[in-house]
Amino acid sequence: MNRDRGGPGLHGVPGGATQTPSRPEQLLFLTDEQLRQGIELLFFAYRDFTSDPDAVLAERGYGRAHHRAIHFIKRRPGITVAGLLDILGVTKQSLNRVLRQLIEDDLVVQTTGQADRRQRHLNLTPKGEELERSLSAPQRERLRRAFSEAGPDAVAGFRKVLERMIDEGGRDAVLSLVGREGR
Amino acid sequence: MNRDRGGPGLHGVPGGATQTPSRPEQLLFLTDEQLRQGIELLFFAYRDFTSDPDAVLAERGYGRAHHRAIHFIKRRPGITVAGLLDILGVTKQSLNRVLRQLIEDDLVVQTTGQADRRQRHLNLTPKGEELERSLSAPQRERLRRAFSEAGPDAVAGFRKVLERMIDEGGRDAVLSLVGREGR
DNA sequence: AACAATCAGTCAATAAGGCTGACGTAAACT
DNA sequence: AGTTTACGTCAGCCTTATTGACTGATTGTT
């Protein structure tokens, strides 16, 4: 099983609108050591974070690729194949293999687009919804716990930093995809 | 001995010393939607975050496995092979191939342990140090920027949440590895 | 001294999940 | 009519990870 992820993907247009900084860009003293700690904290937190659904996935013989596809189909019901490709940042061939399995296993359905009949709109079946929940449940639980323990101010800071870690080019596109109600 | 996939790694003793919560465990109202946003934010931020060194790595024909090894050898100079195995959570066989290359390319040196001569202590050569810097530089720069823009309170919250996302079992061990000076 | 356990390194086989290139088909745009 | 777009698929390759089995050196234990 492959544990790598990531990749370029989602490179949008640079048109960057800065998000009204709450304080006047106060320059921080940040030592390399502090930054290295941040890097490692991210590494470990993310590693444990992704280990949750991996267990569920393994039982079914799926991998992370399936998880990502299911996640974003859940999030954007009716998304087209090309749209999913953009978000995931993988090749058509890679996605296709995964998609084929999910459709075969009755977790995802395709419907031909009405406006543009070349497109295939993707949706989860009830069975797919169920798997999605069982994948995200442990992650949500982990976050819920961490957020609760850390408190609302910490959560706000957490989001703020993560948002600013995203490539400036695609940031607005990503953030509008993710949704910003929590802010 | 082989370890299983997605391994939690770094399992320490549960002896959990709670980190003096700054407020009395105030229960937060967290909707599934908010939590899903957190999940996605993590996904995108981490994806972009890891894309930085990937570019450098690709030029040299290395992968993420090399990066992780180099990172932790830099962080824990003189670490043994078994120690590195524990941190990375991969199998000996996987690490060995990577290590062999790094040694061959004169980025890492092995020295036989003095106390226990079965052990091999790993260190970066000057050349290895150089690669490590060029790998971590863009990540540090990204974090520096994000931290500066978000402000010190947000950074504190960021760390706080990440720490609490780490598996409780190994948390103390991980945090003492990472270091906590920044708090 | 003999034996067992540990640390490191290796070989062979297998698998997941990425990649590129090439091609085909249907539908839409010009 | 011709070009472009959206999707699907075949074939082949690579990297990283897996398990199992084994060797060699060293250390610890009886």
mmCIF file of C-alpha atoms (C1' of nucleotides) in Angstrom, chain D residues 1 3-8 10-16 18-19 22 24-25 27-30:
data_model
loop_
_atom_site.group_PDB
_atom_site.id
_atom_site.type_symbol
_atom_site.label_atom_id
_atom_site.label_comp_id
_atom_site.label_asym_id
_atom_site.label_seq_id
_atom_site.Cartn_x
_atom_site.Cartn_y
_atom_site.Cartn_z
ATOM 1 C "C1'" DA D 1 -16.774 20.163 -42.117
ATOM 2 C "C1'" DT D 3 -11.545 21.261 -34.408
ATOM 3 C "C1'" DT D 4 -11.831 20.918 -29.627
ATOM 4 C "C1'" DT D 5 -13.520 18.906 -25.389
ATOM 5 C "C1'" DA D 6 -14.901 15.099 -22.136
ATOM 6 C "C1'" DC D 7 -14.489 10.650 -21.243
ATOM 7 C "C1'" DG D 8 -12.674 5.965 -21.474
ATOM 8 C "C1'" DC D 10 -4.946 -0.197 -23.739
ATOM 9 C "C1'" DA D 11 -0.123 -0.955 -22.873
ATOM 10 C "C1'" DG D 12 3.993 -0.293 -20.493
ATOM 11 C "C1'" DC D 13 6.859 1.726 -16.942
ATOM 12 C "C1'" DC D 14 8.430 3.395 -12.238
ATOM 13 C "C1'" DT D 15 8.515 4.123 -7.265
ATOM 14 C "C1'" DT D 16 7.416 2.927 -2.887
ATOM 15 C "C1'" DT D 18 4.599 -4.841 1.408
ATOM 16 C "C1'" DT D 19 5.891 -9.993 3.331
ATOM 17 C "C1'" DC D 22 17.944 -15.636 5.300
ATOM 18 C "C1'" DG D 24 26.374 -12.040 9.626
ATOM 19 C "C1'" DA D 25 28.025 -9.683 13.533
ATOM 20 C "C1'" DT D 27 25.608 -8.750 22.609
ATOM 21 C "C1'" DG D 28 23.391 -10.739 26.569
ATOM 22 C "C1'" DT D 29 22.165 -14.829 29.298
ATOM 23 C "C1'" DT D 30 22.395 -19.019 31.204
#
